[in-house]
Tab-separated table of C-alpha atoms in Angstrom:
chain	number	residue	atom	x	y	z
A	1	MET	CA	-100.552	-142.387	66.203
A	2	THR	CA	-97.331	-144.419	65.854
A	3	ALA	CA	-95.594	-145.227	69.121
A	4	GLU	CA	-92.190	-143.532	69.431
A	5	PRO	CA	-89.242	-145.934	69.506
A	6	VAL	CA	-86.990	-146.163	72.568
A	7	TRP	CA	-83.334	-146.488	71.619
A	8	SER	CA	-80.324	-147.653	73.582
A	9	VAL	CA	-77.538	-145.143	72.915
A	10	ASP	CA	-73.775	-145.538	73.340
A	11	PRO	CA	-72.607	-142.458	75.321
A	12	ARG	CA	-69.047	-143.016	74.053
A	13	THR	CA	-70.081	-142.347	70.494
A	14	GLY	CA	-73.564	-140.849	70.762
A	15	LYS	CA	-74.801	-143.469	68.271
A	16	PRO	CA	-77.920	-145.619	68.757
A	17	ARG	CA	-77.181	-149.245	69.664
A	18	GLU	CA	-80.600	-150.855	69.244
A	19	GLN	CA	-84.281	-150.167	69.657
A	20	VAL	CA	-85.422	-151.821	72.836
A	21	ALA	CA	-88.994	-150.739	73.307
A	22	VAL	CA	-91.574	-148.079	72.388
A	23	GLU	CA	-92.815	-145.264	74.546
A	24	ALA	CA	-95.850	-146.177	76.612
A	25	THR	CA	-99.226	-144.631	75.826
A	26	VAL	CA	-101.747	-143.534	78.456
A	27	GLU	CA	-103.525	-146.878	77.815
A	28	ASP	CA	-100.253	-148.750	78.447
A	29	VAL	CA	-99.813	-146.904	81.755
A	30	ASP	CA	-103.347	-147.799	82.752
A	31	ARG	CA	-102.845	-151.501	81.907
A	32	ALA	CA	-99.581	-151.688	83.910
A	33	VAL	CA	-100.969	-149.930	86.936
A	34	THR	CA	-104.212	-151.872	86.910
A	35	ALA	CA	-102.332	-155.155	86.669
A	36	ALA	CA	-99.978	-154.136	89.525
A	37	SER	CA	-102.937	-153.212	91.682
A	38	ALA	CA	-104.569	-156.560	91.037
A	39	ALA	CA	-101.383	-158.252	92.337
A	40	ARG	CA	-101.548	-156.500	95.731
A	41	GLU	CA	-103.179	-159.338	97.605
A	42	ALA	CA	-100.589	-161.834	96.327
A	43	LEU	CA	-97.901	-159.777	98.103
A	44	ALA	CA	-99.650	-160.002	101.534
A	45	ASP	CA	-97.664	-163.056	102.631
A	46	ARG	CA	-94.393	-161.848	104.173
A	47	ALA	CA	-92.612	-165.118	103.558
A	48	VAL	CA	-93.360	-164.908	99.859
A	49	ARG	CA	-92.151	-161.301	99.709
A	50	ALA	CA	-88.898	-162.250	101.321
A	51	ALA	CA	-88.512	-165.162	98.903
A	52	LEU	CA	-89.152	-162.807	95.965
A	53	LEU	CA	-86.412	-160.418	97.065
A	54	ARG	CA	-83.857	-163.154	97.566
A	55	THR	CA	-84.757	-164.857	94.285
A	56	ALA	CA	-84.427	-161.575	92.436
A	57	ALA	CA	-80.985	-161.099	93.949
A	58	ASP	CA	-79.928	-164.554	92.913
A	59	LEU	CA	-81.126	-164.115	89.319
A	60	LEU	CA	-79.343	-160.748	89.031
A	61	ASP	CA	-76.145	-162.342	90.342
A	62	GLU	CA	-76.473	-165.237	87.908
A	63	ALA	CA	-76.940	-162.736	85.013
A	64	ARG	CA	-73.993	-160.537	86.151
A	65	PRO	CA	-71.977	-160.712	82.890
A	66	GLU	CA	-74.914	-159.712	80.769
A	67	VAL	CA	-76.152	-157.084	83.166
A	68	VAL	CA	-72.769	-155.440	83.528
A	69	GLU	CA	-72.064	-155.543	79.828
A	70	THR	CA	-75.431	-154.053	78.927
A	71	ALA	CA	-75.207	-151.320	81.564
A	72	ASP	CA	-71.668	-150.370	80.544
A	73	ALA	CA	-72.689	-150.113	76.919
A	74	GLU	CA	-75.401	-147.593	77.832
A	75	THR	CA	-73.672	-145.576	80.582
A	76	ALA	CA	-69.841	-145.894	80.063
A	77	LEU	CA	-69.499	-146.371	83.833
A	78	GLY	CA	-67.120	-149.244	83.342
A	79	PRO	CA	-67.267	-152.899	84.370
A	80	VAL	CA	-65.474	-152.412	87.712
A	81	ARG	CA	-67.879	-149.722	88.900
A	82	LEU	CA	-70.924	-151.600	87.602
A	83	THR	CA	-69.838	-154.975	89.112
A	84	GLY	CA	-69.629	-153.177	92.456
A	85	GLU	CA	-72.945	-151.503	91.926
A	86	LEU	CA	-74.618	-154.843	91.081
A	87	ALA	CA	-73.219	-156.350	94.254
A	88	ARG	CA	-74.651	-153.429	96.230
A	89	THR	CA	-77.970	-153.902	94.516
A	90	THR	CA	-78.299	-157.578	95.249
A	91	ALA	CA	-77.044	-157.081	98.810
A	92	GLN	CA	-79.770	-154.442	99.218
A	93	LEU	CA	-82.479	-156.858	97.979
A	94	ARG	CA	-81.330	-159.491	100.482
A	95	ALA	CA	-81.159	-156.967	103.280
A	96	PHE	CA	-84.787	-155.971	102.701
A	97	ALA	CA	-85.666	-159.664	102.738
A	98	ASP	CA	-84.116	-159.827	106.218
A	99	VAL	CA	-86.140	-156.759	107.215
A	100	VAL	CA	-89.308	-158.481	106.097
A	101	ASP	CA	-88.478	-161.637	107.977
A	102	GLU	CA	-87.592	-159.752	111.228
A	103	GLY	CA	-90.843	-157.857	111.146
A	104	SER	CA	-90.180	-154.771	113.272
A	105	PHE	CA	-91.011	-152.558	110.298
A	106	LEU	CA	-94.692	-153.393	111.059
A	107	ASP	CA	-94.263	-151.357	114.267
A	108	VAL	CA	-96.792	-153.457	116.201
A	109	ARG	CA	-98.021	-151.632	119.344
A	110	ILE	CA	-100.666	-152.983	121.718
A	111	ASP	CA	-102.367	-151.078	124.564
A	112	LEU	CA	-104.494	-153.408	126.673
A	113	PRO	CA	-107.753	-151.990	128.059
A	114	ASP	CA	-107.656	-150.006	131.280
A	115	PRO	CA	-111.044	-148.860	132.556
A	116	THR	CA	-109.286	-147.024	135.456
A	117	ALA	CA	-107.332	-144.717	133.170
A	118	THR	CA	-108.449	-141.122	132.620
A	119	PRO	CA	-110.114	-141.265	130.180
A	120	PRO	CA	-110.766	-145.029	130.196
A	121	ARG	CA	-108.628	-146.792	127.630
A	122	PRO	CA	-110.087	-149.426	125.254
A	123	ASP	CA	-108.156	-152.261	123.660
A	124	LEU	CA	-105.958	-150.649	120.944
A	125	ARG	CA	-103.754	-152.526	118.438
A	126	ARG	CA	-101.737	-150.670	115.878
A	127	TRP	CA	-99.571	-151.766	112.951
A	128	LYS	CA	-98.566	-150.626	109.508
A	129	ILE	CA	-100.026	-151.731	106.196
A	130	PRO	CA	-98.822	-151.168	102.569
A	131	LEU	CA	-100.060	-148.126	100.720
A	132	GLY	CA	-100.629	-149.745	97.325
A	133	VAL	CA	-98.985	-149.421	93.946
A	134	VAL	CA	-95.693	-147.436	94.022
A	135	ALA	CA	-94.395	-145.510	91.004
A	136	VAL	CA	-90.599	-145.576	90.824
A	137	TYR	CA	-88.619	-143.146	88.637
A	138	ALA	CA	-85.215	-144.515	87.754
A	139	ALA	CA	-82.034	-142.504	88.096
A	140	SER	CA	-79.527	-141.739	85.284
A	141	ASN	CA	-76.334	-142.187	87.326
A	142	PHE	CA	-77.093	-145.579	88.991
A	143	PRO	CA	-78.596	-147.912	86.333
A	144	LEU	CA	-78.892	-150.667	88.931
A	145	ALA	CA	-78.863	-149.460	92.579
A	146	PHE	CA	-81.275	-146.516	91.990
A	147	SER	CA	-83.185	-147.881	89.030
A	148	VAL	CA	-85.320	-150.907	88.193
A	149	PRO	CA	-83.888	-153.341	90.811
A	150	GLY	CA	-82.810	-150.558	93.185
A	151	GLY	CA	-83.673	-149.335	96.657
A	152	ASP	CA	-87.082	-147.870	95.860
A	153	THR	CA	-88.227	-151.093	94.222
A	154	ALA	CA	-86.701	-153.326	96.849
A	155	SER	CA	-88.194	-151.361	99.784
A	156	ALA	CA	-91.631	-151.050	98.130
A	157	LEU	CA	-91.815	-154.799	97.449
A	158	ALA	CA	-90.654	-155.485	100.994
A	159	ALA	CA	-93.494	-153.337	102.282
A	160	GLY	CA	-95.959	-155.335	100.202
A	161	CYS	CA	-96.414	-152.751	97.441
A	162	PRO	CA	-96.356	-153.675	93.760
A	163	VAL	CA	-94.136	-151.442	91.684
A	164	VAL	CA	-94.354	-149.762	88.277
A	165	VAL	CA	-91.002	-148.340	87.150
A	166	LYS	CA	-90.590	-145.462	84.703
A	167	ALA	CA	-87.266	-146.401	83.044
A	168	HIS	CA	-84.622	-143.735	82.560
A	169	PRO	CA	-83.923	-143.021	78.882
A	170	ASP	CA	-80.165	-143.312	79.404
A	171	HIS	CA	-80.306	-147.113	80.023
A	172	PRO	CA	-83.473	-148.623	78.577
A	173	ALA	CA	-81.919	-151.962	77.651
A	174	THR	CA	-80.549	-152.430	81.140
A	175	SER	CA	-84.007	-151.563	82.467
A	176	GLU	CA	-85.691	-154.133	80.304
A	177	LEU	CA	-83.154	-156.813	81.238
A	178	CYS	CA	-83.470	-156.134	84.990
A	179	ALA	CA	-87.278	-155.922	84.852
A	180	SER	CA	-87.414	-159.275	83.125
A	181	LEU	CA	-85.278	-160.800	85.877
A	182	LEU	CA	-87.484	-159.365	88.586
A	183	ARG	CA	-90.646	-160.575	86.856
A	184	ARG	CA	-89.053	-164.022	86.422
A	185	ALA	CA	-88.270	-164.017	90.155
A	186	ALA	CA	-91.929	-163.253	90.897
A	187	ALA	CA	-93.064	-166.201	88.776
A	188	LYS	CA	-90.552	-168.543	90.448
A	189	VAL	CA	-92.003	-167.883	93.916
A	190	GLY	CA	-95.595	-168.081	92.700
A	191	LEU	CA	-96.418	-164.404	92.431
A	192	PRO	CA	-97.948	-162.629	89.393
A	193	GLU	CA	-95.201	-161.091	87.215
A	194	ASP	CA	-97.135	-157.822	87.333
A	195	VAL	CA	-95.904	-157.113	90.865
A	196	VAL	CA	-93.125	-155.367	88.843
A	197	GLY	CA	-94.009	-153.322	85.730
A	198	LEU	CA	-91.891	-151.220	83.402
A	199	LEU	CA	-92.733	-148.174	81.241
A	200	HIS	CA	-90.774	-145.922	78.911
A	201	GLY	CA	-91.311	-142.293	77.886
A	202	PHE	CA	-91.618	-138.830	79.313
A	203	ASP	CA	-95.392	-138.709	78.931
A	204	ALA	CA	-95.720	-142.091	80.572
A	205	GLY	CA	-93.934	-140.742	83.645
A	206	VAL	CA	-96.408	-137.902	83.988
A	207	ALA	CA	-99.412	-140.188	83.409
A	208	LEU	CA	-98.019	-142.642	85.987
A	209	VAL	CA	-97.929	-140.147	88.847
A	210	ARG	CA	-101.452	-139.029	87.988
A	211	HIS	CA	-102.974	-142.529	87.850
A	212	PRO	CA	-105.674	-142.938	90.531
A	213	LEU	CA	-104.408	-146.397	91.539
A	214	VAL	CA	-100.892	-145.150	92.206
A	215	ALA	CA	-100.570	-144.623	95.951
A	216	ALA	CA	-96.993	-143.173	96.320
A	217	ALA	CA	-93.951	-142.358	94.231
A	218	GLY	CA	-90.173	-142.521	94.564
A	219	PHE	CA	-87.910	-140.335	92.382
A	220	THR	CA	-84.176	-139.753	91.928
A	221	GLY	CA	-83.142	-137.066	89.445
A	222	SER	CA	-83.073	-133.315	88.823
A	223	VAL	CA	-84.701	-130.521	90.756
A	224	ARG	CA	-86.661	-129.425	87.683
A	225	GLY	CA	-87.994	-132.882	86.787
A	226	GLY	CA	-88.619	-133.950	90.394
A	227	ARG	CA	-90.411	-130.728	91.277
A	228	ALA	CA	-92.711	-131.025	88.349
A	229	LEU	CA	-93.741	-134.585	89.366
A	230	PHE	CA	-93.981	-133.574	93.043
A	231	ASP	CA	-96.394	-130.781	92.057
A	232	ALA	CA	-98.418	-133.238	89.904
A	233	ALA	CA	-98.615	-135.668	92.827
A	234	ALA	CA	-99.840	-132.898	95.151
A	235	ALA	CA	-102.380	-131.601	92.585
A	236	ARG	CA	-104.184	-134.911	92.158
A	237	PRO	CA	-107.805	-135.086	93.426
A	238	VAL	CA	-106.346	-137.480	96.004
A	239	PRO	CA	-102.723	-136.272	96.643
A	240	ILE	CA	-100.103	-138.927	97.237
A	241	PRO	CA	-96.678	-139.000	98.982
A	242	PHE	CA	-93.887	-138.175	96.661
A	243	HIS	CA	-90.449	-139.100	97.905
A	244	GLY	CA	-88.022	-137.268	95.608
A	245	GLU	CA	-84.281	-136.899	95.691
A	246	LEU	CA	-83.615	-133.775	93.651
A	247	GLY	CA	-80.245	-132.123	94.137
A	248	SER	CA	-77.424	-131.438	96.611
A	249	LEU	CA	-74.268	-129.351	96.886
A	250	ASN	CA	-72.900	-131.504	99.755
A	251	PRO	CA	-70.877	-128.730	101.416
A	252	VAL	CA	-67.517	-129.264	103.029
A	253	VAL	CA	-65.970	-127.018	105.720
A	254	ILE	CA	-62.226	-127.276	106.212
A	255	THR	CA	-61.145	-125.656	109.435
A	256	GLU	CA	-57.935	-123.618	109.724
A	257	ALA	CA	-56.546	-126.159	112.085
A	258	ALA	CA	-57.323	-129.061	109.706
A	259	ALA	CA	-55.640	-127.262	106.843
A	260	GLU	CA	-52.589	-126.604	108.999
A	261	GLU	CA	-52.446	-130.250	110.077
A	262	ARG	CA	-53.101	-132.141	106.808
A	263	ALA	CA	-53.639	-129.804	103.794
A	264	ALA	CA	-52.216	-132.237	101.231
A	265	GLU	CA	-54.237	-135.252	102.518
A	266	ILE	CA	-57.521	-133.238	102.332
A	267	GLY	CA	-56.708	-132.001	98.860
A	268	THR	CA	-56.033	-135.413	97.449
A	269	GLY	CA	-59.047	-136.948	99.266
A	270	LEU	CA	-61.334	-134.265	97.916
A	271	ALA	CA	-60.076	-134.769	94.374
A	272	ALA	CA	-60.781	-138.525	94.551
A	273	SER	CA	-64.320	-137.902	95.794
A	274	VAL	CA	-65.063	-135.229	93.191
A	275	THR	CA	-63.814	-137.245	90.250
A	276	LEU	CA	-65.403	-140.608	91.331
A	277	GLY	CA	-67.743	-141.724	88.599
A	278	GLN	CA	-66.934	-138.539	86.616
A	279	GLY	CA	-68.507	-136.522	89.375
A	280	GLN	CA	-71.884	-137.989	88.642
A	281	PHE	CA	-72.769	-138.973	92.229
A	282	CYS	CA	-75.578	-137.253	94.117
A	283	THR	CA	-73.229	-137.106	97.088
A	284	LYS	CA	-70.274	-135.462	95.294
A	285	PRO	CA	-68.750	-132.723	97.473
A	286	GLY	CA	-69.524	-129.747	95.220
A	287	PHE	CA	-68.992	-126.766	97.515
A	288	VAL	CA	-65.901	-126.444	99.805
A	289	LEU	CA	-65.134	-123.707	102.305
A	290	ALA	CA	-61.388	-123.503	102.722
A	291	PRO	CA	-59.381	-121.002	104.740
A	292	ALA	CA	-57.470	-118.161	103.101
A	293	GLY	CA	-53.815	-117.966	103.856
A	294	GLU	CA	-50.817	-120.296	103.644
A	295	ALA	CA	-52.444	-123.504	104.905
A	296	GLY	CA	-55.346	-123.018	102.560
A	297	ASP	CA	-52.954	-122.360	99.727
A	298	ARG	CA	-51.283	-125.732	100.376
A	299	PHE	CA	-54.659	-127.423	100.231
A	300	VAL	CA	-55.421	-125.743	96.907
A	301	ALA	CA	-52.010	-126.773	95.570
A	302	ALA	CA	-52.616	-130.403	96.490
A	303	LEU	CA	-56.103	-130.300	94.971
A	304	THR	CA	-54.660	-128.803	91.785
A	305	ASP	CA	-52.127	-131.567	91.391
A	306	ALA	CA	-54.613	-134.353	92.133
A	307	ILE	CA	-57.470	-133.128	89.934
A	308	GLY	CA	-55.041	-132.176	87.216
A	309	ALA	CA	-53.844	-135.808	87.114
A	310	ALA	CA	-57.351	-137.255	86.837
A	311	GLU	CA	-58.071	-139.112	83.603
A	312	PRO	CA	-60.734	-137.570	81.281
A	313	GLY	CA	-63.925	-139.583	81.082
A	314	VAL	CA	-67.227	-140.079	79.295
A	315	MET	CA	-70.378	-138.707	80.948
A	316	LEU	CA	-73.712	-140.467	81.033
A	317	ASP	CA	-75.127	-138.784	77.932
A	318	ARG	CA	-74.577	-135.888	75.579
A	319	ARG	CA	-77.232	-133.702	77.209
A	320	ILE	CA	-75.612	-134.058	80.661
A	321	ARG	CA	-72.188	-133.382	79.089
A	322	GLY	CA	-73.410	-130.252	77.404
A	323	THR	CA	-75.055	-128.892	80.507
A	324	PHE	CA	-71.817	-129.556	82.478
A	325	LEU	CA	-69.625	-127.813	79.913
A	326	THR	CA	-71.875	-124.802	79.510
A	327	GLY	CA	-72.486	-124.305	83.211
A	328	THR	CA	-68.881	-124.631	84.327
A	329	TYR	CA	-67.594	-122.417	81.458
A	330	GLU	CA	-69.999	-119.623	82.468
A	331	LEU	CA	-69.042	-119.922	86.138
A	332	ALA	CA	-65.315	-119.991	85.460
A	333	SER	CA	-65.706	-116.908	83.266
A	334	SER	CA	-67.373	-114.912	85.977
A	335	GLU	CA	-65.587	-111.880	87.433
A	336	GLY	CA	-63.591	-112.805	90.504
A	337	VAL	CA	-63.625	-116.545	89.746
A	338	THR	CA	-60.450	-118.438	88.807
A	339	ALA	CA	-60.031	-122.087	87.657
A	340	PRO	CA	-56.628	-123.562	88.751
A	341	VAL	CA	-57.732	-126.658	86.743
A	342	HIS	CA	-60.297	-125.675	84.161
A	343	PRO	CA	-63.059	-128.253	83.652
A	344	GLY	CA	-63.882	-128.675	79.976
A	345	PRO	CA	-63.886	-130.975	76.905
A	346	ALA	CA	-60.913	-133.325	76.596
A	347	SER	CA	-62.099	-134.803	73.317
A	348	PRO	CA	-65.366	-134.904	71.341
A	349	SER	CA	-66.707	-137.506	73.836
A	350	THR	CA	-64.805	-136.920	77.086
A	351	VAL	CA	-64.557	-134.237	79.724
A	352	ARG	CA	-61.706	-133.069	81.916
A	353	ALA	CA	-62.186	-132.666	85.627
A	354	GLY	CA	-61.456	-129.319	87.351
A	355	PHE	CA	-62.310	-126.833	90.034
A	356	VAL	CA	-62.999	-123.132	90.441
A	357	THR	CA	-62.224	-120.933	93.345
A	358	PHE	CA	-63.403	-117.549	94.606
A	359	ASP	CA	-63.528	-115.554	97.800
A	360	ALA	CA	-66.338	-115.832	100.296
A	361	GLY	CA	-66.503	-112.018	100.240
A	362	LEU	CA	-67.350	-112.176	96.507
A	363	LEU	CA	-70.196	-114.654	97.115
A	364	LEU	CA	-71.602	-112.498	99.955
A	365	ALA	CA	-71.397	-109.416	97.783
A	366	ARG	CA	-73.228	-111.148	94.960
A	367	HIS	CA	-75.898	-112.191	97.501
A	368	ARG	CA	-76.355	-108.579	98.605
A	369	GLU	CA	-76.741	-107.616	94.921
A	370	GLY	CA	-79.324	-110.340	94.420
A	371	TYR	CA	-77.604	-112.628	91.884
A	372	HIS	CA	-75.521	-115.213	93.699
A	373	GLY	CA	-77.343	-118.317	92.379
A	374	ALA	CA	-74.610	-119.535	90.099
A	375	PHE	CA	-72.197	-119.576	93.098
A	376	VAL	CA	-74.321	-121.928	95.131
A	377	SER	CA	-75.592	-124.205	92.401
A	378	GLU	CA	-75.011	-127.924	91.793
A	379	TYR	CA	-72.852	-128.667	88.702
A	380	PHE	CA	-73.410	-132.291	87.857
A	381	GLY	CA	-70.024	-133.612	86.793
A	382	PRO	CA	-66.334	-133.656	87.822
A	383	VAL	CA	-66.070	-130.172	89.309
A	384	THR	CA	-66.200	-128.550	92.714
A	385	LEU	CA	-66.339	-124.957	93.977
A	386	VAL	CA	-63.699	-123.897	96.495
A	387	VAL	CA	-64.693	-120.828	98.524
A	388	ARG	CA	-61.862	-119.112	100.432
A	389	TYR	CA	-62.965	-117.606	103.740
A	390	ALA	CA	-61.083	-115.024	105.748
A	391	SER	CA	-62.915	-115.343	109.042
A	392	ARG	CA	-65.230	-117.595	111.049
A	393	ALA	CA	-68.003	-115.073	110.511
A	394	GLU	CA	-67.693	-115.544	106.750
A	395	VAL	CA	-68.172	-119.305	107.165
A	396	THR	CA	-71.418	-118.749	109.076
A	397	ALA	CA	-72.626	-116.173	106.530
A	398	VAL	CA	-71.989	-118.467	103.559
A	399	LEU	CA	-73.545	-121.503	105.189
A	400	GLY	CA	-76.620	-119.391	105.745
A	401	LEU	CA	-77.003	-119.055	101.958
A	402	LEU	CA	-76.956	-122.815	101.207
A	403	PRO	CA	-80.052	-124.904	100.324
A	404	GLY	CA	-80.738	-128.264	101.903
A	405	ASN	CA	-78.367	-131.113	101.227
A	406	LEU	CA	-77.959	-134.866	101.403
A	407	THR	CA	-74.616	-134.518	103.164
A	408	ALA	CA	-72.372	-132.021	104.935
A	409	THR	CA	-68.778	-132.658	105.869
A	410	LEU	CA	-66.517	-131.196	108.438
A	411	GLN	CA	-62.719	-131.607	108.020
A	412	MET	CA	-61.251	-130.872	111.439
A	413	ALA	CA	-58.038	-131.273	113.354
A	414	GLU	CA	-57.607	-133.672	116.276
A	415	GLU	CA	-57.749	-130.741	118.677
A	416	ASP	CA	-59.979	-128.192	116.989
A	417	PRO	CA	-61.705	-125.351	118.887
A	418	GLU	CA	-64.111	-124.678	115.965
A	419	ALA	CA	-65.376	-128.231	115.610
A	420	ALA	CA	-68.334	-128.273	117.937
A	421	SER	CA	-69.829	-125.010	116.759
A	422	LEU	CA	-69.343	-125.845	113.091
A	423	LEU	CA	-70.912	-129.273	113.508
A	424	ALA	CA	-73.936	-127.558	115.063
A	425	GLU	CA	-74.174	-125.237	112.005
A	426	LEU	CA	-73.860	-128.043	109.485
A	427	THR	CA	-76.448	-130.320	111.109
A	428	PRO	CA	-79.542	-128.309	109.966
A	429	LEU	CA	-78.242	-128.345	106.376
A	430	ALA	CA	-78.129	-132.102	105.722
A	431	GLY	CA	-79.440	-135.581	106.410
A	432	ARG	CA	-75.941	-137.124	106.900
A	433	VAL	CA	-73.126	-135.203	108.633
A	434	LEU	CA	-69.593	-136.527	108.199
A	435	VAL	CA	-66.412	-135.783	110.066
A	436	ASN	CA	-62.990	-136.265	108.408
A	437	GLY	CA	-64.454	-138.389	105.573
A	438	TRP	CA	-65.904	-137.962	102.116
A	439	PRO	CA	-69.612	-138.326	101.279
A	440	THR	CA	-69.380	-140.347	98.050
A	441	GLY	CA	-70.304	-143.893	99.031
A	442	VAL	CA	-73.548	-144.534	100.928
A	443	ALA	CA	-73.545	-147.650	103.187
A	444	VAL	CA	-76.721	-149.723	103.102
A	445	SER	CA	-77.463	-150.226	106.787
A	446	ALA	CA	-80.069	-149.775	109.429
A	447	ALA	CA	-78.734	-146.444	110.687
A	448	GLN	CA	-78.211	-144.863	107.220
A	449	HIS	CA	-80.082	-141.744	106.204
A	450	HIS	CA	-80.013	-140.703	102.557
A	451	GLY	CA	-82.157	-137.615	102.412
A	452	GLY	CA	-82.195	-134.105	103.620
A	453	PRO	CA	-83.896	-130.668	103.691
A	454	TYR	CA	-85.405	-129.533	100.396
A	455	PRO	CA	-84.238	-129.529	97.625
A	456	ALA	CA	-82.114	-132.573	98.590
A	457	THR	CA	-85.388	-134.443	99.110
A	458	THR	CA	-89.091	-133.626	99.203
A	459	SER	CA	-89.774	-135.583	102.402
A	460	THR	CA	-88.008	-136.390	105.662
A	461	SER	CA	-87.503	-140.046	104.695
A	462	THR	CA	-84.420	-141.933	103.533
A	463	SER	CA	-84.129	-143.829	100.243
A	464	VAL	CA	-81.228	-145.974	101.507
A	465	GLY	CA	-81.170	-148.351	104.472
A	466	ALA	CA	-83.737	-150.390	106.338
A	467	THR	CA	-86.006	-147.492	107.253
A	468	ALA	CA	-86.604	-146.721	103.558
A	469	ILE	CA	-89.419	-149.219	103.836
A	470	GLU	CA	-91.405	-146.715	106.033
A	471	ARG	CA	-92.145	-144.598	102.987
A	472	TRP	CA	-94.608	-147.176	101.603
A	473	LEU	CA	-96.574	-147.919	104.778
A	474	ARG	CA	-99.327	-146.246	106.764
A	475	PRO	CA	-100.483	-147.001	110.333
A	476	VAL	CA	-103.892	-148.497	111.256
A	477	THR	CA	-105.310	-149.063	114.713
A	478	TYR	CA	-107.931	-151.612	115.582
A	479	GLN	CA	-110.044	-150.748	118.639
A	480	SER	CA	-111.996	-153.300	120.715
A	481	THR	CA	-111.748	-155.836	117.886
A	482	PRO	CA	-112.478	-159.545	118.600
A	483	GLN	CA	-109.453	-161.767	118.365
A	484	HIS	CA	-110.679	-163.830	115.427
A	485	LEU	CA	-111.055	-160.658	113.375
A	486	LEU	CA	-107.624	-159.288	114.090
A	487	PRO	CA	-104.689	-159.885	111.713
A	488	PRO	CA	-102.479	-162.656	113.149
A	489	GLU	CA	-99.743	-160.067	113.793
A	490	LEU	CA	-101.946	-158.334	116.412
A	491	ARG	CA	-103.464	-161.313	118.212
A	492	ASP	CA	-102.836	-162.296	121.777
A	493	GLY	CA	-99.927	-164.621	122.392
A	494	ASN	CA	-97.941	-163.186	119.450
A	495	PRO	CA	-98.419	-166.320	117.268
A	496	LEU	CA	-95.936	-165.008	114.590
A	497	GLY	CA	-93.217	-164.138	117.081
A	498	LEU	CA	-92.976	-160.506	115.994
A	499	PRO	CA	-91.191	-157.690	117.766
A	500	ARG	CA	-94.023	-155.848	119.520
A	501	ARG	CA	-94.404	-153.009	121.983
């Protein structure tokens, strides 16, 4: 059978740019995973892992013009956005190198023996070890920060796990370029290049998650695709952890007092967040509860002006564009729904941002009738749903219909009697709760959490920030083990100077 070609496509025209690879066969998947598994021992040295991450960051920075040009040609995200994304990506690699050097991710805990305890306690020494080969599924909307050189890859390598990436079909040339830079970095620090592998093709992605040497997986994408891979990971003879980011509405609640105080500011801020990157951010605020009445009307007027002034743009690919146009047209055409700024095609290749609005009472009525799904769905693109509520009870009822989310935002006044209770209602819905801000933009830091209740993610872990490394580790305790047999990290005297409890 002839291998299917993998083409790089220009989303601005829909025309193929170049063939960059062929789709991987089952045999190709096996070779890549087997080679990655053979490289595990080479990653055991923490100093070498840190050097790999920093060298990869340096090589990506050196190749910035080529990386940005290639990514822009495949995604139409623009050089300004992509230059910033590359800076975030290299900073993330260096941050995980610092995590490796510091060593607290090993979570070393030592309980010395105590024969007087009840029951008597032996010598117990616990730390965390890498799981093994990690399968990474690249995202469409972040060709760098959530793809080949992104957070899943960086955190897995930091943990000591080789990586095999399934490239996203929207940016195969960018994937090939970045993979070559990471493999070159491995060679420069004396590691096998196969600590990072790259595969193309839908079937390869399915075969990858089923491969017996794959020990865990990280995914960023759609609910449908992520759930299929999650189910495949769970159905294996030996199930594996599947850390998937699938979908999120990122609800916003605007209190009556906040609308009274700064309706125009909230409207323009929301518009900027919704239209950022043509609305193709996983943290786009896609569902907004705004009060009925005059203050809410001023907010809607400001949002109308700001979104109406947004420039049309190109989406990541024609399939995503078609899904956006079909979904928003059907929603805007529903009974009881209005579109002050109608999202839609601006040209054969671009789309126009917009928003729709409807009453909370309509949503609750549709729920009682059993068909409210379209009113609480994610629409990937530059659009948001504004739900006008008439009472505090309607806010609670609507929030009770929402699925899990990456973020939830409260827009409140300086003195706001509803703030505390609303914050308590939003907290169970999301992994990151914001006050008087906008969720687009995810800082890479130790306290960050990028995850949330299903379907936002399939686990309780984060994919951004220092603790993302925990996804690829498992704890092991040594009991009554002679010093010379213990790993150096667990020996008396702390010879490596690690943080230990």
